[in-house]
CSV table of C-alpha atoms in Angstrom, one decimal:
chain,number,residue,atom,x,y,z
A,1,MET,CA,0.0,0.0,0.0
A,2,GLU,CA,2.9,2.4,0.8
A,3,PHE,CA,4.4,1.6,-2.5
A,4,LEU,CA,1.2,2.5,-4.4
A,5,THR,CA,1.0,5.8,-2.5
A,6,GLU,CA,4.6,6.7,-3.3
A,7,TYR,CA,4.1,5.6,-6.9
A,8,GLY,CA,1.0,7.8,-7.1
A,9,LEU,CA,2.8,10.8,-5.8
A,10,PHE,CA,5.6,10.2,-8.3
A,11,LEU,CA,3.2,10.1,-11.2
A,12,ALA,CA,1.4,13.2,-9.9
A,13,LYS,CA,4.8,15.1,-9.9
A,14,MET,CA,5.6,13.8,-13.4
A,15,VAL,CA,2.2,15.0,-14.7
A,16,THR,CA,2.7,18.4,-13.1
A,17,PHE,CA,6.1,18.7,-14.7
A,18,VAL,CA,4.9,17.7,-18.1
A,19,ILE,CA,1.9,20.0,-18.1
A,20,ALA,CA,4.2,22.9,-17.0
A,21,ALA,CA,6.5,22.1,-19.9
A,22,ILE,CA,3.6,22.1,-22.4
A,23,VAL,CA,2.5,25.5,-21.1
A,24,VAL,CA,6.0,26.9,-21.6
A,25,VAL,CA,6.4,25.5,-25.1
A,26,SER,CA,3.0,26.8,-26.1
A,27,ILE,CA,3.9,30.3,-24.8
A,28,ILE,CA,7.1,30.3,-26.8
A,29,VAL,CA,5.3,29.2,-30.0
A,30,SER,CA,2.6,31.8,-29.5
A,31,ALA,CA,5.1,34.5,-28.9
A,32,THR,CA,7.0,33.6,-32.0
A,33,HIS,CA,3.8,33.6,-34.0
A,34,LYS,CA,2.9,37.1,-32.8
A,35,GLU,CA,6.3,38.5,-33.5
A,36,ARG,CA,6.0,37.4,-37.1
A,37,GLY,CA,2.6,39.1,-37.4
A,38,ASP,CA,1.3,39.9,-40.8
A,39,HIS,CA,4.8,39.8,-42.4
A,40,GLU,CA,5.1,36.0,-42.1
A,41,ASP,CA,6.4,34.2,-45.1
A,42,GLY,CA,4.4,31.6,-46.9
A,43,GLU,CA,3.8,30.3,-50.4
A,44,LEU,CA,0.9,29.5,-52.7
A,45,GLN,CA,0.1,25.9,-53.2
A,46,ILE,CA,-1.3,25.1,-56.7
A,47,ARG,CA,-2.8,21.7,-57.5
A,48,LYS,CA,-4.5,20.7,-60.8
A,49,LEU,CA,-7.5,18.7,-59.8
A,50,ASN,CA,-8.1,17.5,-63.4
A,51,GLU,CA,-4.9,15.6,-63.2
A,52,LYS,CA,-5.8,14.3,-59.7
A,53,TYR,CA,-9.2,12.9,-60.8
A,54,ARG,CA,-7.7,11.6,-64.1
A,55,LYS,CA,-5.1,9.6,-62.3
A,56,LEU,CA,-7.7,8.1,-59.9
A,57,ARG,CA,-9.9,7.1,-62.8
A,58,GLU,CA,-7.0,5.5,-64.8
A,59,SER,CA,-5.7,3.7,-61.7
A,60,ILE,CA,-9.1,2.0,-61.2
A,61,GLN,CA,-9.4,1.2,-64.9
A,62,ALA,CA,-6.0,-0.4,-64.9
A,63,ARG,CA,-6.7,-2.5,-61.9
A,64,LEU,CA,-9.9,-3.8,-63.4
A,65,MET,CA,-8.2,-5.0,-66.6
A,66,SER,CA,-6.4,-8.3,-67.2
A,67,ASP,CA,-2.6,-8.2,-67.9
A,68,HIS,CA,-3.2,-8.4,-71.6
A,69,GLU,CA,-5.8,-5.7,-71.7
A,70,ARG,CA,-3.7,-3.4,-69.4
A,71,LYS,CA,-0.7,-3.7,-71.7
A,72,ALA,CA,-2.8,-2.9,-74.8
A,73,TRP,CA,-4.5,0.0,-73.0
A,74,SER,CA,-1.2,1.4,-71.8
A,75,LYS,CA,0.4,1.2,-75.2
A,76,ALA,CA,-2.6,2.9,-76.8
A,77,LYS,CA,-2.5,5.7,-74.2
A,78,LYS,CA,1.2,6.4,-74.7
A,79,LYS,CA,0.6,6.5,-78.5
A,80,LYS,CA,-2.3,9.0,-78.0
A,81,ASP,CA,-0.3,11.2,-75.7
A,82,LYS,CA,2.6,11.2,-78.1
A,83,ALA,CA,0.4,12.2,-81.0
A,84,GLU,CA,-1.1,15.1,-79.1
A,85,LYS,CA,2.3,16.4,-78.1
A,86,LYS,CA,3.5,16.2,-81.7
A,87,ALA,CA,0.4,18.0,-83.0
A,88,ASP,CA,0.9,20.8,-80.5
A,89,LYS,CA,4.5,21.1,-81.4
A,90,ALA,CA,3.7,21.3,-85.1
A,91,LYS,CA,1.2,24.1,-84.5
A,92,LYS,CA,3.8,26.1,-82.7
A,93,SER,CA,6.4,25.6,-85.4
A,94,ASP,CA,4.0,26.5,-88.2
A,95,GLY,CA,3.2,29.8,-86.4
A,96,GLU,CA,-0.5,29.0,-86.1
A,97,SER,CA,-2.4,31.2,-83.7
A,98,PRO,CA,-2.8,29.5,-80.4
A,99,GLU,CA,-6.3,28.3,-79.5
A,100,ALA,CA,-8.3,30.2,-76.9
A,101,ALA,CA,-7.3,29.3,-73.4
A,102,PRO,CA,-9.7,27.0,-71.6
A,103,LYS,CA,-12.0,28.3,-68.9
A,104,ARG,CA,-10.4,27.9,-65.4
A,105,ILE,CA,-12.1,27.2,-62.1
A,106,TYR,CA,-10.2,28.2,-59.1
A,107,VAL,CA,-11.0,26.3,-55.9
A,108,LEU,CA,-10.4,27.9,-52.5
A,109,ASP,CA,-11.0,26.4,-49.0
A,110,PHE,CA,-12.2,28.0,-45.8
A,111,ASP,CA,-12.5,26.0,-42.6
A,112,GLY,CA,-13.9,28.4,-40.0
A,113,ASP,CA,-13.5,28.6,-36.3
A,114,ILE,CA,-15.0,31.1,-33.9
A,115,LYS,CA,-12.4,33.7,-34.8
A,116,ALA,CA,-12.5,33.0,-38.6
A,117,SER,CA,-8.8,32.4,-38.4
A,118,ASP,CA,-8.6,31.2,-42.0
A,119,THR,CA,-9.4,34.7,-43.2
A,120,ASP,CA,-5.8,35.7,-43.8
A,121,PRO,CA,-4.8,32.7,-45.9
A,122,LEU,CA,-8.1,33.1,-47.8
A,123,ARG,CA,-7.3,36.8,-48.4
A,124,ARG,CA,-3.9,36.0,-49.8
A,125,ALA,CA,-5.3,33.2,-52.1
A,126,ILE,CA,-8.1,35.5,-53.4
A,127,SER,CA,-5.5,38.3,-54.2
A,128,ALA,CA,-3.5,35.8,-56.2
A,129,VAL,CA,-6.5,34.4,-58.1
A,130,LEU,CA,-7.8,37.9,-58.9
A,131,SER,CA,-4.5,38.8,-60.5
A,132,VAL,CA,-5.0,36.2,-63.2
A,133,ALA,CA,-8.7,35.3,-63.3
A,134,GLU,CA,-10.7,36.7,-66.3
A,135,PRO,CA,-14.0,38.3,-65.5
A,136,GLY,CA,-17.0,36.8,-67.3
A,137,LYS,CA,-15.0,33.7,-68.2
A,138,ASP,CA,-13.4,32.1,-65.1
A,139,GLU,CA,-15.1,30.9,-61.9
A,140,VAL,CA,-14.1,30.7,-58.3
A,141,VAL,CA,-15.4,27.9,-56.0
A,142,ILE,CA,-15.2,28.3,-52.3
A,143,ARG,CA,-15.5,25.0,-50.3
A,144,LEU,CA,-16.9,26.4,-47.1
A,145,GLU,CA,-17.2,24.8,-43.6
A,146,SER,CA,-18.1,27.0,-40.6
A,147,GLY,CA,-20.6,27.2,-37.8
A,148,GLY,CA,-20.0,30.9,-37.4
A,149,GLY,CA,-18.4,33.0,-34.7
A,150,LEU,CA,-17.4,36.7,-34.1
A,151,VAL,CA,-19.4,39.2,-36.1
A,152,HIS,CA,-16.5,41.4,-37.1
A,153,SER,CA,-14.2,38.4,-38.0
A,154,TYR,CA,-16.8,36.8,-40.3
A,155,GLY,CA,-17.7,40.2,-41.7
A,156,LEU,CA,-14.2,40.6,-42.9
A,157,ALA,CA,-14.1,37.0,-44.3
A,158,ALA,CA,-17.3,37.7,-46.2
A,159,ALA,CA,-15.9,41.0,-47.5
A,160,GLN,CA,-13.0,39.0,-49.0
A,161,LEU,CA,-15.4,37.0,-51.0
A,162,ASP,CA,-17.2,40.2,-52.1
A,163,ARG,CA,-14.0,41.2,-53.8
A,164,ILE,CA,-14.5,38.2,-56.2
A,165,ARG,CA,-18.0,39.2,-57.2
A,166,SER,CA,-17.1,42.9,-57.5
A,167,LYS,CA,-14.5,41.9,-60.2
A,168,GLY,CA,-17.3,40.2,-62.3
A,169,ILE,CA,-16.1,36.7,-61.6
A,170,HIS,CA,-18.7,34.0,-60.9
A,171,LEU,CA,-18.5,32.7,-57.4
A,172,THR,CA,-19.9,29.3,-56.3
A,173,ALA,CA,-20.1,28.2,-52.6
A,174,CYS,CA,-20.0,24.5,-51.8
A,175,VAL,CA,-21.1,23.4,-48.4
A,176,ASP,CA,-20.7,19.8,-47.4
A,177,LYS,CA,-21.3,20.0,-43.7
A,178,VAL,CA,-22.2,23.4,-42.2
A,179,ALA,CA,-22.5,27.0,-43.2
A,180,ALA,CA,-24.4,28.6,-40.3
A,181,SER,CA,-24.5,32.1,-38.9
A,182,GLY,CA,-21.2,33.8,-39.9
A,183,GLY,CA,-20.6,30.8,-42.2
A,184,TYR,CA,-23.9,31.5,-44.0
A,185,MET,CA,-23.0,35.2,-44.1
A,186,MET,CA,-20.0,34.1,-46.3
A,187,ALA,CA,-22.0,31.6,-48.4
A,188,CYS,CA,-24.7,34.1,-49.3
A,189,VAL,CA,-22.1,36.2,-51.1
A,190,ALA,CA,-21.8,33.6,-53.8
A,191,ASP,CA,-23.8,33.7,-57.1
A,192,ARG,CA,-24.8,30.1,-56.4
A,193,ILE,CA,-24.8,28.0,-53.2
A,194,ILE,CA,-24.5,24.2,-53.5
A,195,ALA,CA,-24.9,22.0,-50.4
A,196,SER,CA,-25.0,18.3,-49.6
A,197,PRO,CA,-28.3,16.7,-48.6
A,198,PHE,CA,-27.8,17.0,-44.8
A,199,ALA,CA,-25.6,20.1,-44.7
A,200,VAL,CA,-26.6,22.6,-42.0
A,201,LEU,CA,-27.5,26.1,-43.3
A,202,GLY,CA,-29.0,29.3,-41.9
A,203,SER,CA,-28.8,30.4,-38.3
A,204,ILE,CA,-29.3,34.0,-39.4
A,205,GLY,CA,-29.3,35.5,-35.9
A,206,VAL,CA,-27.0,37.0,-33.3
A,207,VAL,CA,-26.3,35.6,-29.9
A,208,ALA,CA,-24.2,36.8,-26.9
A,209,GLN,CA,-23.8,35.0,-23.6
A,210,LEU,CA,-21.6,35.6,-20.6
A,211,PRO,CA,-21.5,34.5,-17.0
A,212,ASN,CA,-21.7,36.9,-14.1
A,213,PHE,CA,-19.8,36.3,-10.8
A,214,ASN,CA,-21.0,39.4,-8.9
A,215,ARG,CA,-23.0,37.5,-6.3
A,216,LEU,CA,-20.2,35.1,-5.7
A,217,LEU,CA,-17.8,38.0,-5.2
A,218,LYS,CA,-20.2,39.7,-2.8
A,219,LYS,CA,-20.7,36.5,-0.9
A,220,ASN,CA,-16.9,36.4,-0.3
A,221,ASN,CA,-16.8,40.1,0.6
A,222,VAL,CA,-14.9,41.0,-2.6
A,223,ASP,CA,-15.7,44.4,-4.2
A,224,PHE,CA,-15.4,44.9,-8.0
A,225,GLU,CA,-15.8,48.3,-9.5
A,226,VAL,CA,-16.3,49.1,-13.2
A,227,LEU,CA,-15.1,52.7,-14.0
A,228,THR,CA,-15.9,54.1,-17.5
A,229,ALA,CA,-15.9,57.3,-19.4
A,230,GLY,CA,-18.9,57.3,-21.7
A,231,GLU,CA,-22.4,56.2,-20.9
A,232,HIS,CA,-22.3,53.0,-22.9
A,233,LYS,CA,-18.6,52.2,-22.7
A,234,ARG,CA,-19.4,49.0,-20.7
A,235,THR,CA,-23.0,47.9,-20.8
A,236,MET,CA,-22.5,44.3,-19.4
A,237,THR,CA,-19.8,43.0,-17.2
A,238,ILE,CA,-18.9,39.5,-15.8
A,239,PHE,CA,-17.7,40.7,-12.4
A,240,GLY,CA,-19.6,43.9,-11.7
A,241,GLU,CA,-23.3,44.3,-11.1
A,242,ASN,CA,-25.3,44.5,-14.3
A,243,THR,CA,-28.2,47.0,-14.5
A,244,GLU,CA,-31.4,46.9,-16.4
A,245,LYS,CA,-30.3,50.0,-18.4
A,246,GLY,CA,-27.1,48.2,-19.4
A,247,ARG,CA,-29.1,45.1,-20.4
A,248,LYS,CA,-31.5,47.2,-22.5
A,249,LYS,CA,-28.6,48.9,-24.4
A,250,PHE,CA,-26.9,45.5,-24.9
A,251,LEU,CA,-30.1,44.0,-26.4
A,252,GLU,CA,-30.5,47.1,-28.6
A,253,ASP,CA,-27.0,46.5,-30.0
A,254,LEU,CA,-27.8,42.8,-30.6
A,255,GLU,CA,-30.9,43.7,-32.5
A,256,ASP,CA,-29.1,46.3,-34.6
A,257,THR,CA,-26.4,43.7,-35.5
A,258,HIS,CA,-29.2,41.3,-36.5
A,259,VAL,CA,-30.8,44.0,-38.7
A,260,LEU,CA,-27.4,44.5,-40.4
A,261,PHE,CA,-27.0,40.7,-40.9
A,262,LYS,CA,-30.5,40.5,-42.5
A,263,GLU,CA,-29.8,43.4,-44.8
A,264,TYR,CA,-26.5,41.9,-45.9
A,265,VAL,CA,-28.2,38.5,-46.7
A,266,SER,CA,-31.2,40.2,-48.5
A,267,GLU,CA,-28.9,42.3,-50.7
A,268,ARG,CA,-27.1,39.2,-52.0
A,269,ARG,CA,-30.1,36.8,-52.1
A,270,PRO,CA,-33.0,39.1,-53.1
A,271,ASP,CA,-35.4,36.1,-53.8
A,272,LEU,CA,-35.1,35.0,-50.2
A,273,ASP,CA,-38.0,35.6,-47.7
A,274,ILE,CA,-35.7,37.0,-45.1
A,275,ALA,CA,-38.5,37.4,-42.5
A,276,ALA,CA,-39.2,33.7,-42.7
A,277,VAL,CA,-35.6,32.5,-42.4
A,278,ALA,CA,-33.9,35.1,-40.2
A,279,THR,CA,-35.2,33.6,-37.0
A,280,GLY,CA,-32.0,32.0,-35.9
A,281,ASP,CA,-33.2,28.5,-37.0
A,282,ILE,CA,-31.2,26.1,-39.1
A,283,TRP,CA,-32.2,24.0,-42.1
A,284,PHE,CA,-30.7,20.8,-43.5
A,285,GLY,CA,-29.8,20.7,-47.2
A,286,LYS,CA,-33.1,19.7,-48.7
A,287,ARG,CA,-35.2,21.9,-46.4
A,288,ALA,CA,-32.7,24.7,-47.1
A,289,LEU,CA,-33.4,24.3,-50.8
A,290,GLU,CA,-37.2,24.6,-50.2
A,291,VAL,CA,-36.8,28.0,-48.4
A,292,LYS,CA,-34.2,29.1,-51.0
A,293,LEU,CA,-31.3,29.4,-48.7
A,294,ILE,CA,-29.4,27.3,-51.3
A,295,ASP,CA,-29.7,26.7,-55.1
A,296,GLU,CA,-28.8,23.0,-55.6
A,297,ILE,CA,-28.3,19.8,-53.7
A,298,LYS,CA,-24.9,18.3,-54.5
A,299,THR,CA,-21.6,17.5,-52.8
A,300,SER,CA,-18.5,19.5,-53.6
A,301,ASP,CA,-16.9,16.4,-55.1
A,302,GLU,CA,-19.7,15.9,-57.5
A,303,TYR,CA,-19.6,19.5,-58.6
A,304,LEU,CA,-15.8,19.5,-59.1
A,305,ILE,CA,-15.6,16.2,-60.9
A,306,GLU,CA,-18.3,17.4,-63.4
A,307,ALA,CA,-16.4,20.7,-63.7
A,308,CYS,CA,-13.3,18.9,-64.8
A,309,ASP,CA,-15.0,18.0,-68.1
A,310,ARG,CA,-15.6,21.6,-69.0
A,311,ALA,CA,-12.6,23.5,-67.5
A,312,ASP,CA,-9.2,23.4,-66.0
A,313,VAL,CA,-9.9,23.1,-62.2
A,314,VAL,CA,-7.1,24.4,-60.0
A,315,SER,CA,-6.9,24.3,-56.2
A,316,VAL,CA,-5.3,27.4,-54.7
A,317,SER,CA,-4.2,27.8,-51.1
A,318,PHE,CA,-1.8,29.9,-49.1
A,319,GLU,CA,0.3,28.0,-46.6
A,320,ARG,CA,2.5,29.8,-44.2
A,321,LYS,CA,6.1,28.5,-43.7
A,322,ARG,CA,6.7,27.6,-40.1
A,323,THR,CA,10.0,28.7,-38.5
A,324,LEU,CA,12.3,26.2,-36.9
A,325,PRO,CA,11.3,27.2,-33.4
A,326,GLU,CA,7.7,26.8,-34.3
A,327,LYS,CA,8.3,23.3,-35.8
A,328,LEU,CA,10.3,22.3,-32.8
A,329,GLY,CA,7.7,23.8,-30.4
A,330,LEU,CA,4.9,21.9,-32.1
A,331,ALA,CA,6.8,18.7,-32.2
A,332,THR,CA,7.8,19.0,-28.5
A,333,SER,CA,4.2,19.9,-27.5
A,334,ALA,CA,2.9,16.9,-29.3
A,335,ALA,CA,5.4,14.6,-27.7
A,336,LEU,CA,4.7,16.0,-24.3
A,337,GLU,CA,1.0,15.6,-24.7
A,338,HIS,CA,1.6,12.0,-25.7
A,339,SER,CA,3.7,11.5,-22.6
A,340,VAL,CA,0.9,12.9,-20.4
A,341,TRP,CA,-1.6,10.5,-21.8
A,342,LYS,CA,0.8,7.6,-21.2
A,343,VAL,CA,1.4,8.6,-17.6
A,344,LEU,CA,-2.3,9.1,-16.9
A,345,SER,CA,-3.1,5.8,-18.5
A,346,ALA,CA,-0.5,4.0,-16.5
A,347,PHE,CA,-1.8,5.6,-13.3
A,348,ARG,CA,-5.4,4.7,-14.1
A,349,ASN,CA,-4.3,1.1,-14.8
A,350,GLN,CA,-2.4,0.9,-11.6
A,351,LYS,CA,-5.5,2.1,-9.7
A,352,ILE,CA,-7.6,-0.6,-11.4
A,353,GLN,CA,-5.2,-3.3,-10.4
């Protein structure tokens, strides 16, 4: 029994040490990230999705053939590719005018959290696409997944998408899982919204919730004062005593934000009955189609595979290069977290025994 007690104390010390180390590493990584700020280096990642889907198709075709069929198919394919290259080369040498460039579809991705942290990479990718996309010809597809978050953060993210439409480039939003609240604010910018059958859409509303510890502080004889200059500088507080006047002003601000949200959606989807859908409710794909929150039921994969038959489909993303301290910090953090789980598991197993 004494051994188990000592062993338990040892494990507790180890867990405390490891957790402290994780905190230190996290602080270092966070500080490094803040120092880099908006001037952080990164690079655009370009992937041709036509080639990706073609290779998948050919791989399956080859596996379904017998050895004899596969050899004949491979030989014919090489012959066809060679003939096409020869024809292109002949056109260039003869000085023939090049054929019109095919339409391009640029695919962007946005995976939203409460702060819309993906906005900066999206901004950079949009700037790159707008420098080469041709208005009235090319198209941009945004694969969007977000349950919403901070109003100002998603307002900026939606404004980035507005840049595409203002340039006269067709914008399509594809939602496979969820585009709610701020996520739908972004989706409604698109000329066309496509969603999977059970994707979550809507939630056109505004919510704010915060705890208040004032009674707890009073119970423990702790005074907390909120000093402001300006009548409405602080309407609600989590430690001070909230007043009815403050609550009323806070609700007025929420209502005004809701009105702005509804106006924003109405301007971009004028056929939508905004009074019927701006209740904060959500709709699944097929129901969303019925109330005109979306325009078509289809997954992003379906849409893009079909698009490959009519255009060059290119995925564009901006990826920030991590510094060596960040890489080491993340690797160390992951290793420490793994160690914590091992220690906790060992301790739990020891208790069970």
